[in-house]
């Protein structure tokens, strides 16, 4: 075998020169990031101080609710007694709840509140989601100006719109109807802004893949983006439902029919008719807040998920 038949090994190529700044940046990215803490530090004393501060704030927040709950289970005589503010001298009783239930048409008011709040929630979420999708994923003339006008509408207090809403419902002949109570409450520019920003955070690759398969705007909105937005839609629905349930001013102005009264309006009419009675007032407040507590307990995980997840993590 001659020297020409021997395999020739190529000399190893020199390692590419990596600038020091790029190497340092790569090392910094590979290095584990420090954990963020919500306390004042990593020490035990800092954690104890932070937990104590949170406990104090939680106690301050719970005190009015605890006082209302205690007052609701007292008699009217004990409710106005400052000496026995914690343990009533005549014991706890359900007389306040029974009086409110007998004197007012509470089941009808709760049904009206539920129907109106549910209708406001469905219409508001659907319209806001479609508007948010249009602002986020479509191009049309005047889109920026219209979105700027929507954001500016967030700054308008709803009380300013009471007179225009009333005149509009009067001209349409909708006063003393469910439509008069529901339709003005479906205007929610802040929900349009929130859902628009949420749709901006979703990956555009999913939309492009759907367009390759022949999907249009409605198909992309209904079958691709909405399923990914379930946590955010649930959170928005909860906030809209709570706002519609607690709304007093517009249902009070838009209708005078007792059969259309919502729970806040009906409770106020009972209180005005029979004077200020602390036990019955607190019992009414507890009954009005109880459905909201149940709704929030069942759907609170969706609020946390809507904040902590975006994009594909929300499915």
Tab-separated table of N, CA, C and O in Angstrom, residues 144-186:
chain	number	residue	atom	x	y	z
A	144	UNK	N	-58.389	52.447	14.101
A	144	UNK	CA	-57.677	53.064	15.215
A	144	UNK	C	-58.519	54.151	15.873
A	144	UNK	O	-58.549	54.262	17.111
A	145	UNK	N	-59.187	54.951	15.062
A	145	UNK	CA	-59.999	56.018	15.639
A	145	UNK	C	-61.192	55.446	16.409
A	145	UNK	O	-61.553	55.954	17.477
A	146	UNK	N	-61.784	54.397	15.879
A	146	UNK	CA	-62.917	53.789	16.566
A	146	UNK	C	-62.481	53.119	17.865
A	146	UNK	O	-63.192	53.194	18.883
A	147	UNK	N	-61.306	52.493	17.865
A	147	UNK	CA	-60.822	51.887	19.104
A	147	UNK	C	-60.447	52.962	20.127
A	147	UNK	O	-60.686	52.789	21.330
A	148	UNK	N	-59.874	54.065	19.656
A	148	UNK	CA	-59.575	55.174	20.572
A	148	UNK	C	-60.856	55.740	21.171
A	148	UNK	O	-60.898	56.095	22.361
A	149	UNK	N	-61.922	55.810	20.383
A	149	UNK	CA	-63.206	56.279	20.910
A	149	UNK	C	-63.774	55.299	21.936
A	149	UNK	O	-64.352	55.710	22.951
A	150	UNK	N	-63.562	54.010	21.698
A	150	UNK	CA	-64.025	53.003	22.658
A	150	UNK	C	-63.272	53.122	23.974
A	150	UNK	O	-63.869	53.024	25.059
A	151	UNK	N	-61.963	53.325	23.899
A	151	UNK	CA	-61.171	53.485	25.116
A	151	UNK	C	-61.575	54.764	25.847
A	151	UNK	O	-61.668	54.789	27.085
A	152	UNK	N	-61.852	55.826	25.101
A	152	UNK	CA	-62.280	57.072	25.742
A	152	UNK	C	-63.635	56.919	26.416
A	152	UNK	O	-63.908	57.584	27.431
A	153	UNK	N	-64.486	56.040	25.887
A	153	UNK	CA	-65.804	55.829	26.492
A	153	UNK	C	-65.702	55.177	27.868
A	153	UNK	O	-66.656	55.256	28.656
A	154	UNK	N	-64.559	54.547	28.157
A	154	UNK	CA	-64.371	53.963	29.487
A	154	UNK	C	-64.382	55.045	30.559
A	154	UNK	O	-64.801	54.808	31.706
A	155	UNK	N	-63.936	56.239	30.211
A	155	UNK	CA	-63.848	57.327	31.177
A	155	UNK	C	-65.182	58.013	31.440
A	155	UNK	O	-65.262	58.874	32.326
A	156	UNK	N	-66.222	57.671	30.679
A	156	UNK	CA	-67.526	58.319	30.843
A	156	UNK	C	-68.296	57.630	31.968
A	156	UNK	O	-68.556	56.424	31.888
A	157	UNK	N	-68.683	58.344	33.021
A	157	UNK	CA	-69.464	57.709	34.101
A	157	UNK	C	-70.845	57.299	33.595
A	157	UNK	O	-71.476	58.040	32.825
A	158	UNK	N	-71.330	56.146	34.000
A	158	UNK	CA	-72.668	55.721	33.537
A	158	UNK	C	-73.780	56.653	33.974
A	158	UNK	O	-74.823	56.724	33.309
A	159	UNK	N	-73.597	57.380	35.082
A	159	UNK	CA	-74.659	58.265	35.555
A	159	UNK	C	-74.956	59.388	34.555
A	159	UNK	O	-76.076	59.893	34.510
A	160	UNK	N	-73.945	59.777	33.759
A	160	UNK	CA	-74.167	60.831	32.774
A	160	UNK	C	-75.109	60.367	31.667
A	160	UNK	O	-75.811	61.164	31.046
A	161	UNK	N	-75.141	59.064	31.410
A	161	UNK	CA	-75.940	58.512	30.321
A	161	UNK	C	-77.368	58.181	30.730
A	161	UNK	O	-78.132	57.668	29.903
A	162	UNK	N	-77.741	58.444	31.971
A	162	UNK	CA	-79.077	58.076	32.434
A	162	UNK	C	-80.156	58.802	31.636
A	162	UNK	O	-81.122	58.190	31.158
A	163	UNK	N	-80.015	60.104	31.465
A	163	UNK	CA	-81.030	60.883	30.741
A	163	UNK	C	-81.102	60.482	29.274
A	163	UNK	O	-82.205	60.252	28.749
A	164	UNK	N	-79.986	60.374	28.532
A	164	UNK	CA	-80.093	59.889	27.143
A	164	UNK	C	-80.687	58.493	27.039
A	164	UNK	O	-81.491	58.229	26.126
A	165	UNK	N	-80.323	57.603	27.945
A	165	UNK	CA	-80.907	56.252	27.922
A	165	UNK	C	-82.421	56.317	28.132
A	165	UNK	O	-83.186	55.637	27.424
A	166	UNK	N	-82.864	57.117	29.093
A	166	UNK	CA	-84.299	57.213	29.387
A	166	UNK	C	-85.056	57.780	28.188
A	166	UNK	O	-86.141	57.283	27.837
A	167	UNK	N	-84.520	58.827	27.575
A	167	UNK	CA	-85.182	59.405	26.403
A	167	UNK	C	-85.229	58.409	25.247
A	167	UNK	O	-86.226	58.340	24.513
A	168	UNK	N	-84.164	57.642	25.083
A	168	UNK	CA	-84.142	56.652	24.016
A	168	UNK	C	-85.162	55.548	24.265
A	168	UNK	O	-85.900	55.144	23.355
A	169	UNK	N	-85.225	55.035	25.486
A	169	UNK	CA	-86.212	53.998	25.797
A	169	UNK	C	-87.641	54.542	25.690
A	169	UNK	O	-88.555	53.829	25.268
A	170	UNK	N	-87.831	55.816	26.043
A	170	UNK	CA	-89.153	56.428	25.929
A	170	UNK	C	-89.572	56.559	24.469
A	170	UNK	O	-90.728	56.281	24.116
A	171	UNK	N	-88.655	56.986	23.618
A	171	UNK	CA	-88.978	57.133	22.193
A	171	UNK	C	-89.236	55.786	21.523
A	171	UNK	O	-90.014	55.698	20.571
A	172	UNK	N	-88.602	54.722	22.010
A	172	UNK	CA	-88.822	53.387	21.456
A	172	UNK	C	-90.017	52.681	22.084
A	172	UNK	O	-90.374	51.578	21.640
A	173	UNK	N	-90.596	53.261	23.122
A	173	UNK	CA	-91.740	52.645	23.776
A	173	UNK	C	-91.387	51.403	24.570
A	173	UNK	O	-92.202	50.473	24.668
A	174	UNK	N	-90.197	51.390	25.156
A	174	UNK	CA	-89.732	50.210	25.876
A	174	UNK	C	-89.728	50.367	27.388
A	174	UNK	O	-89.290	49.454	28.091
A	175	UNK	N	-90.208	51.494	27.895
A	175	UNK	CA	-90.232	51.672	29.334
A	175	UNK	C	-91.155	50.645	29.987
A	175	UNK	O	-92.155	50.220	29.405
A	176	UNK	N	-90.803	50.248	31.215
A	176	UNK	CA	-91.549	49.233	31.959
A	176	UNK	C	-91.542	47.890	31.232
A	176	UNK	O	-92.540	47.154	31.222
A	177	UNK	N	-90.418	47.573	30.617
A	177	UNK	CA	-90.214	46.265	29.992
A	177	UNK	C	-88.834	45.746	30.383
A	177	UNK	O	-87.968	46.499	30.839
A	178	UNK	N	-88.642	44.450	30.180
A	178	UNK	CA	-87.329	43.874	30.448
A	178	UNK	C	-86.270	44.449	29.511
A	178	UNK	O	-85.108	44.604	29.895
A	179	UNK	N	-86.665	44.761	28.279
A	179	UNK	CA	-85.697	45.297	27.311
A	179	UNK	C	-85.137	46.636	27.769
A	179	UNK	O	-83.951	46.929	27.567
A	180	UNK	N	-85.982	47.469	28.402
A	180	UNK	CA	-85.508	48.764	28.881
A	180	UNK	C	-84.482	48.608	29.988
A	180	UNK	O	-83.552	49.415	30.109
A	181	UNK	N	-84.612	47.571	30.806
A	181	UNK	CA	-83.657	47.349	31.892
A	181	UNK	C	-82.377	46.697	31.370
A	181	UNK	O	-81.279	46.976	31.859
A	182	UNK	N	-82.495	45.855	30.338
A	182	UNK	CA	-81.363	45.049	29.896
A	182	UNK	C	-80.475	45.794	28.918
A	182	UNK	O	-79.238	45.855	29.099
A	183	UNK	N	-81.042	46.377	27.871
A	183	UNK	CA	-80.246	46.863	26.734
A	183	UNK	C	-79.219	47.935	27.120
A	183	UNK	O	-78.053	47.839	26.707
A	184	UNK	N	-79.569	48.986	27.890
A	184	UNK	CA	-78.534	49.978	28.210
A	184	UNK	C	-77.376	49.420	29.033
A	184	UNK	O	-76.265	49.956	28.972
A	185	UNK	N	-77.596	48.350	29.772
A	185	UNK	CA	-76.527	47.789	30.595
A	185	UNK	C	-75.540	46.935	29.796
A	185	UNK	O	-74.504	46.526	30.334
A	186	UNK	N	-75.862	46.659	28.532
A	186	UNK	CA	-74.965	45.843	27.714
A	186	UNK	C	-73.826	46.639	27.105
A	186	UNK	O	-72.956	46.055	26.447
